[in-house]
Amino acid sequence: QVQVVESGGGVVQAGGSLRLSCAASGNTVGINTMGWYRQAPGKQRELVASITTGRGSTSYADSVKGRFSIARDNRKNTVYLQMNSLKPEDTANYYCRCWTQRGDYWGQGTQVTVSS
């Protein structure tokens, strides 16, 4: 089992920044990718950004390219999502997901609210 815990959400004004953290613990051997999803009320959950633990290859949703940046610390089994130039439409619950050979693991989410 892998436990996934997110932190760093909060309320910020439009144009501001936040950094989210996602820490994986437990049987972390075999995690090959970690990423962030978000879900706003009434909308489907969408992939925001992901990063592979090996080569560090990254992928971003078009809506966040140039504003968000994902990074990893493999020693800590932690990924970070730096969010800059936040917009009200970025308001959502942000979830961390770990992909492993045994299956996927999700955190409980952290709320990000961007006020206009």
Short mmCIF file of N, CA and C in Angstrom, two decimals:
data_model
loop_
_atom_site.label_atom_id
_atom_site.label_comp_id
_atom_site.label_asym_id
_atom_site.label_seq_id
_atom_site.Cartn_x
_atom_site.Cartn_y
_atom_site.Cartn_z
N GLN A 1 0.83 -1.20 0.00
CA GLN A 1 0.00 0.00 0.00
C GLN A 1 0.87 1.25 0.00
N VAL A 2 0.34 2.27 -0.62
CA VAL A 2 1.01 3.57 -0.65
C VAL A 2 0.05 4.60 -0.07
N GLN A 3 0.54 5.37 0.87
CA GLN A 3 -0.25 6.46 1.42
C GLN A 3 0.18 7.75 0.72
N VAL A 4 -0.80 8.55 0.37
CA VAL A 4 -0.54 9.79 -0.37
C VAL A 4 -1.19 10.94 0.38
N VAL A 5 -0.40 11.95 0.71
CA VAL A 5 -0.90 13.08 1.48
C VAL A 5 -0.52 14.38 0.78
N GLU A 6 -1.54 15.19 0.49
CA GLU A 6 -1.32 16.49 -0.12
C GLU A 6 -1.34 17.59 0.94
N SER A 7 -0.67 18.68 0.64
CA SER A 7 -0.71 19.86 1.51
C SER A 7 -0.41 21.10 0.68
N GLY A 8 -0.70 22.25 1.25
CA GLY A 8 -0.33 23.51 0.61
C GLY A 8 -1.46 24.29 -0.01
N GLY A 9 -2.67 23.75 0.02
CA GLY A 9 -3.79 24.50 -0.54
C GLY A 9 -4.15 25.69 0.32
N GLY A 10 -5.03 26.51 -0.22
CA GLY A 10 -5.46 27.68 0.53
C GLY A 10 -6.20 28.65 -0.36
N VAL A 11 -6.37 29.85 0.17
CA VAL A 11 -7.07 30.91 -0.56
C VAL A 11 -6.05 31.95 -0.99
N VAL A 12 -6.12 32.34 -2.24
CA VAL A 12 -5.16 33.32 -2.77
C VAL A 12 -5.88 34.22 -3.75
N GLN A 13 -5.40 35.43 -3.88
CA GLN A 13 -5.99 36.34 -4.86
C GLN A 13 -5.49 36.02 -6.26
N ALA A 14 -6.29 36.38 -7.23
CA ALA A 14 -5.89 36.19 -8.62
C ALA A 14 -4.54 36.86 -8.87
N GLY A 15 -3.67 36.15 -9.61
CA GLY A 15 -2.34 36.64 -9.85
C GLY A 15 -1.31 36.14 -8.85
N GLY A 16 -1.79 35.56 -7.76
CA GLY A 16 -0.90 35.08 -6.72
C GLY A 16 -0.35 33.70 -7.02
N SER A 17 0.37 33.15 -6.03
CA SER A 17 1.03 31.87 -6.17
C SER A 17 0.77 30.97 -4.98
N LEU A 18 0.83 29.69 -5.23
CA LEU A 18 0.77 28.67 -4.19
C LEU A 18 1.67 27.53 -4.58
N ARG A 19 2.18 26.80 -3.60
CA ARG A 19 2.93 25.60 -3.88
C ARG A 19 2.29 24.43 -3.14
N LEU A 20 1.90 23.43 -3.89
CA LEU A 20 1.33 22.22 -3.32
C LEU A 20 2.42 21.17 -3.17
N SER A 21 2.27 20.35 -2.13
CA SER A 21 3.19 19.24 -1.91
C SER A 21 2.40 17.94 -1.84
N CYS A 22 3.02 16.88 -2.32
CA CYS A 22 2.42 15.54 -2.26
C CYS A 22 3.49 14.58 -1.80
N ALA A 23 3.25 13.96 -0.65
CA ALA A 23 4.21 13.03 -0.08
C ALA A 23 3.65 11.62 -0.12
N ALA A 24 4.42 10.71 -0.65
CA ALA A 24 4.04 9.30 -0.69
C ALA A 24 4.83 8.53 0.36
N SER A 25 4.16 7.61 1.03
CA SER A 25 4.83 6.79 2.04
C SER A 25 4.29 5.36 1.96
N GLY A 26 4.94 4.48 2.72
CA GLY A 26 4.54 3.07 2.67
C GLY A 26 5.41 2.32 1.68
N ASN A 27 4.81 1.48 0.89
CA ASN A 27 5.53 0.68 -0.10
C ASN A 27 5.72 1.49 -1.37
N THR A 28 6.68 2.42 -1.33
CA THR A 28 6.88 3.36 -2.43
C THR A 28 7.76 2.80 -3.56
N VAL A 29 8.30 1.61 -3.35
CA VAL A 29 9.09 1.00 -4.42
C VAL A 29 8.16 0.71 -5.59
N GLY A 30 8.56 1.12 -6.74
CA GLY A 30 7.73 0.84 -7.91
C GLY A 30 6.90 2.02 -8.37
N ILE A 31 6.92 3.13 -7.63
CA ILE A 31 6.23 4.33 -8.12
C ILE A 31 6.98 4.81 -9.36
N ASN A 32 6.29 4.93 -10.47
CA ASN A 32 6.96 5.38 -11.68
C ASN A 32 6.53 6.77 -12.14
N THR A 33 5.38 7.21 -11.68
CA THR A 33 4.90 8.54 -12.05
C THR A 33 4.09 9.11 -10.91
N MET A 34 4.19 10.40 -10.71
CA MET A 34 3.34 11.11 -9.75
C MET A 34 2.76 12.32 -10.45
N GLY A 35 1.57 12.67 -10.08
CA GLY A 35 0.94 13.79 -10.77
C GLY A 35 -0.17 14.43 -9.97
N TRP A 36 -0.67 15.52 -10.50
CA TRP A 36 -1.73 16.30 -9.89
C TRP A 36 -2.93 16.35 -10.82
N TYR A 37 -4.07 16.13 -10.21
CA TYR A 37 -5.35 16.31 -10.88
C TYR A 37 -6.11 17.40 -10.12
N ARG A 38 -7.14 17.93 -10.74
CA ARG A 38 -8.02 18.85 -10.04
C ARG A 38 -9.45 18.61 -10.47
N GLN A 39 -10.35 18.95 -9.56
CA GLN A 39 -11.77 18.81 -9.84
C GLN A 39 -12.52 19.99 -9.25
N ALA A 40 -13.17 20.72 -10.11
CA ALA A 40 -14.01 21.84 -9.67
C ALA A 40 -15.45 21.36 -9.55
N PRO A 41 -16.26 22.03 -8.76
CA PRO A 41 -17.66 21.62 -8.59
C PRO A 41 -18.38 21.51 -9.93
N GLY A 42 -19.03 20.38 -10.16
CA GLY A 42 -19.78 20.18 -11.38
C GLY A 42 -18.95 19.83 -12.59
N LYS A 43 -17.67 19.65 -12.40
CA LYS A 43 -16.80 19.33 -13.53
C LYS A 43 -16.09 18.01 -13.30
N GLN A 44 -15.59 17.44 -14.39
CA GLN A 44 -14.84 16.19 -14.28
C GLN A 44 -13.43 16.46 -13.75
N ARG A 45 -12.89 15.45 -13.13
CA ARG A 45 -11.50 15.54 -12.68
C ARG A 45 -10.59 15.57 -13.90
N GLU A 46 -9.60 16.46 -13.87
CA GLU A 46 -8.71 16.58 -15.02
C GLU A 46 -7.25 16.53 -14.57
N LEU A 47 -6.41 16.01 -15.44
CA LEU A 47 -4.98 15.97 -15.16
C LEU A 47 -4.39 17.35 -15.35
N VAL A 48 -3.65 17.80 -14.36
CA VAL A 48 -3.01 19.11 -14.40
C VAL A 48 -1.55 18.97 -14.82
N ALA A 49 -0.82 18.08 -14.16
CA ALA A 49 0.59 17.91 -14.46
C ALA A 49 1.05 16.57 -13.91
N SER A 50 2.07 16.01 -14.54
CA SER A 50 2.63 14.75 -14.06
C SER A 50 4.13 14.75 -14.32
N ILE A 51 4.82 13.88 -13.58
CA ILE A 51 6.26 13.77 -13.72
C ILE A 51 6.67 12.33 -13.45
N THR A 52 7.57 11.81 -14.28
CA THR A 52 8.06 10.46 -14.05
C THR A 52 9.18 10.51 -13.02
N THR A 53 9.25 9.47 -12.22
CA THR A 53 10.25 9.45 -11.16
C THR A 53 11.63 9.09 -11.68
N GLY A 54 11.68 8.47 -12.84
CA GLY A 54 12.97 8.09 -13.40
C GLY A 54 13.65 9.25 -14.11
N ARG A 55 13.18 9.54 -15.32
CA ARG A 55 13.81 10.58 -16.13
C ARG A 55 13.32 11.98 -15.80
N GLY A 56 12.26 12.05 -15.02
CA GLY A 56 11.75 13.38 -14.71
C GLY A 56 11.00 14.02 -15.85
N SER A 57 10.47 13.22 -16.75
CA SER A 57 9.69 13.76 -17.86
C SER A 57 8.39 14.34 -17.34
N THR A 58 8.04 15.50 -17.84
CA THR A 58 6.85 16.20 -17.35
C THR A 58 5.80 16.35 -18.44
N SER A 59 4.57 16.52 -17.98
CA SER A 59 3.45 16.76 -18.89
C SER A 59 2.51 17.72 -18.20
N TYR A 60 1.93 18.65 -18.98
CA TYR A 60 1.05 19.67 -18.42
C TYR A 60 -0.22 19.80 -19.26
N ALA A 61 -1.30 20.13 -18.57
CA ALA A 61 -2.51 20.51 -19.28
C ALA A 61 -2.28 21.84 -19.98
N ASP A 62 -2.90 22.03 -21.13
CA ASP A 62 -2.70 23.27 -21.87
C ASP A 62 -3.08 24.50 -21.04
N SER A 63 -4.07 24.34 -20.20
CA SER A 63 -4.58 25.47 -19.43
C SER A 63 -3.61 25.98 -18.38
N VAL A 64 -2.58 25.20 -18.05
CA VAL A 64 -1.65 25.62 -17.00
C VAL A 64 -0.22 25.80 -17.51
N LYS A 65 0.01 25.48 -18.78
CA LYS A 65 1.37 25.60 -19.32
C LYS A 65 1.86 27.04 -19.19
N GLY A 66 3.09 27.16 -18.74
CA GLY A 66 3.68 28.48 -18.55
C GLY A 66 3.38 29.11 -17.21
N ARG A 67 2.43 28.53 -16.47
CA ARG A 67 2.07 29.07 -15.15
C ARG A 67 2.39 28.10 -14.02
N PHE A 68 2.21 26.82 -14.27
CA PHE A 68 2.45 25.79 -13.25
C PHE A 68 3.72 25.04 -13.58
N SER A 69 4.36 24.56 -12.54
CA SER A 69 5.58 23.77 -12.71
C SER A 69 5.60 22.63 -11.70
N ILE A 70 5.86 21.42 -12.19
CA ILE A 70 5.92 20.26 -11.31
C ILE A 70 7.37 19.84 -11.14
N ALA A 71 7.71 19.45 -9.93
CA ALA A 71 9.07 19.00 -9.63
C ALA A 71 9.01 17.85 -8.64
N ARG A 72 10.08 17.09 -8.54
CA ARG A 72 10.08 15.92 -7.66
C ARG A 72 11.33 15.89 -6.80
N ASP A 73 11.19 15.24 -5.66
CA ASP A 73 12.33 14.92 -4.80
C ASP A 73 12.21 13.42 -4.52
N ASN A 74 12.93 12.63 -5.27
CA ASN A 74 12.79 11.18 -5.15
C ASN A 74 13.22 10.67 -3.78
N ARG A 75 14.18 11.35 -3.16
CA ARG A 75 14.64 10.88 -1.84
C ARG A 75 13.52 11.00 -0.82
N LYS A 76 12.66 11.98 -0.99
CA LYS A 76 11.55 12.20 -0.06
C LYS A 76 10.24 11.63 -0.59
N ASN A 77 10.27 11.04 -1.79
CA ASN A 77 9.03 10.55 -2.42
C ASN A 77 7.97 11.65 -2.45
N THR A 78 8.40 12.81 -2.83
CA THR A 78 7.53 13.99 -2.80
C THR A 78 7.57 14.71 -4.14
N VAL A 79 6.40 15.18 -4.55
CA VAL A 79 6.33 16.04 -5.73
C VAL A 79 5.70 17.36 -5.31
N TYR A 80 6.06 18.38 -6.04
CA TYR A 80 5.59 19.72 -5.76
C TYR A 80 4.92 20.30 -7.01
N LEU A 81 3.92 21.11 -6.79
CA LEU A 81 3.29 21.82 -7.89
C LEU A 81 3.35 23.30 -7.56
N GLN A 82 4.21 24.01 -8.26
CA GLN A 82 4.31 25.45 -8.10
C GLN A 82 3.31 26.10 -9.04
N MET A 83 2.39 26.86 -8.47
CA MET A 83 1.34 27.47 -9.26
C MET A 83 1.48 28.99 -9.19
N ASN A 84 1.75 29.59 -10.32
CA ASN A 84 1.91 31.04 -10.42
C ASN A 84 0.81 31.64 -11.29
N SER A 85 0.66 32.93 -11.18
CA SER A 85 -0.34 33.65 -11.99
C SER A 85 -1.70 32.96 -11.91
N LEU A 86 -2.11 32.64 -10.71
CA LEU A 86 -3.35 31.91 -10.52
C LEU A 86 -4.56 32.71 -10.97
N LYS A 87 -5.52 31.97 -11.51
CA LYS A 87 -6.75 32.55 -12.02
C LYS A 87 -7.94 31.98 -11.25
N PRO A 88 -9.06 32.69 -11.21
CA PRO A 88 -10.24 32.14 -10.53
C PRO A 88 -10.63 30.76 -11.08
N GLU A 89 -10.41 30.52 -12.35
CA GLU A 89 -10.76 29.22 -12.93
C GLU A 89 -9.84 28.08 -12.48
N ASP A 90 -8.79 28.42 -11.76
CA ASP A 90 -7.93 27.38 -11.18
C ASP A 90 -8.52 26.86 -9.86
N THR A 91 -9.57 27.49 -9.38
CA THR A 91 -10.21 27.05 -8.15
C THR A 91 -10.72 25.62 -8.30
N ALA A 92 -10.28 24.75 -7.40
CA ALA A 92 -10.66 23.34 -7.46
C ALA A 92 -10.06 22.62 -6.26
N ASN A 93 -10.48 21.38 -6.11
CA ASN A 93 -9.82 20.48 -5.18
C ASN A 93 -8.71 19.77 -5.96
N TYR A 94 -7.50 19.85 -5.47
CA TYR A 94 -6.35 19.28 -6.17
C TYR A 94 -5.96 17.95 -5.52
N TYR A 95 -5.84 16.93 -6.34
CA TYR A 95 -5.53 15.59 -5.88
C TYR A 95 -4.20 15.12 -6.45
N CYS A 96 -3.47 14.38 -5.62
CA CYS A 96 -2.23 13.78 -6.06
C CYS A 96 -2.48 12.30 -6.37
N ARG A 97 -1.85 11.85 -7.42
CA ARG A 97 -1.98 10.45 -7.84
C ARG A 97 -0.60 9.86 -8.04
N CYS A 98 -0.42 8.63 -7.54
CA CYS A 98 0.82 7.88 -7.73
C CYS A 98 0.52 6.66 -8.59
N TRP A 99 1.29 6.54 -9.66
CA TRP A 99 1.17 5.35 -10.51
C TRP A 99 2.25 4.36 -10.11
N THR A 100 1.86 3.11 -9.87
CA THR A 100 2.82 2.08 -9.58
C THR A 100 2.50 0.85 -10.42
N GLN A 101 3.40 -0.10 -10.37
CA GLN A 101 3.19 -1.34 -11.11
C GLN A 101 2.02 -2.13 -10.51
N ARG A 102 1.69 -1.84 -9.26
CA ARG A 102 0.64 -2.59 -8.57
C ARG A 102 -0.71 -1.90 -8.66
N GLY A 103 -0.71 -0.67 -9.13
CA GLY A 103 -1.96 0.08 -9.20
C GLY A 103 -1.74 1.54 -8.89
N ASP A 104 -2.82 2.29 -8.84
CA ASP A 104 -2.75 3.72 -8.60
C ASP A 104 -3.24 4.05 -7.21
N TYR A 105 -2.65 5.12 -6.64
CA TYR A 105 -3.03 5.55 -5.31
C TYR A 105 -3.30 7.04 -5.35
N TRP A 106 -4.35 7.44 -4.61
CA TRP A 106 -4.78 8.84 -4.58
C TRP A 106 -4.73 9.40 -3.18
N GLY A 107 -4.49 10.70 -3.10
CA GLY A 107 -4.63 11.39 -1.85
C GLY A 107 -6.05 11.88 -1.66
N GLN A 108 -6.28 12.54 -0.53
CA GLN A 108 -7.62 13.01 -0.19
C GLN A 108 -7.93 14.38 -0.81
N GLY A 109 -6.90 15.05 -1.28
CA GLY A 109 -7.11 16.33 -1.94
C GLY A 109 -6.83 17.51 -1.04
N THR A 110 -6.52 18.62 -1.67
CA THR A 110 -6.33 19.88 -0.97
C THR A 110 -7.01 20.98 -1.78
N GLN A 111 -7.75 21.84 -1.10
CA GLN A 111 -8.57 22.83 -1.78
C GLN A 111 -7.74 24.07 -2.12
N VAL A 112 -7.88 24.51 -3.35
CA VAL A 112 -7.28 25.77 -3.80
C VAL A 112 -8.41 26.68 -4.25
N THR A 113 -8.46 27.86 -3.66
CA THR A 113 -9.48 28.84 -4.01
C THR A 113 -8.79 30.12 -4.43
N VAL A 114 -9.11 30.58 -5.64
CA VAL A 114 -8.53 31.81 -6.17
C VAL A 114 -9.63 32.85 -6.28
N SER A 115 -9.47 33.93 -5.54
CA SER A 115 -10.49 34.98 -5.54
C SER A 115 -10.15 36.04 -6.59
N SER A 116 -11.20 36.62 -7.15
CA SER A 116 -10.98 37.63 -8.20
C SER A 116 -10.92 39.02 -7.61
#
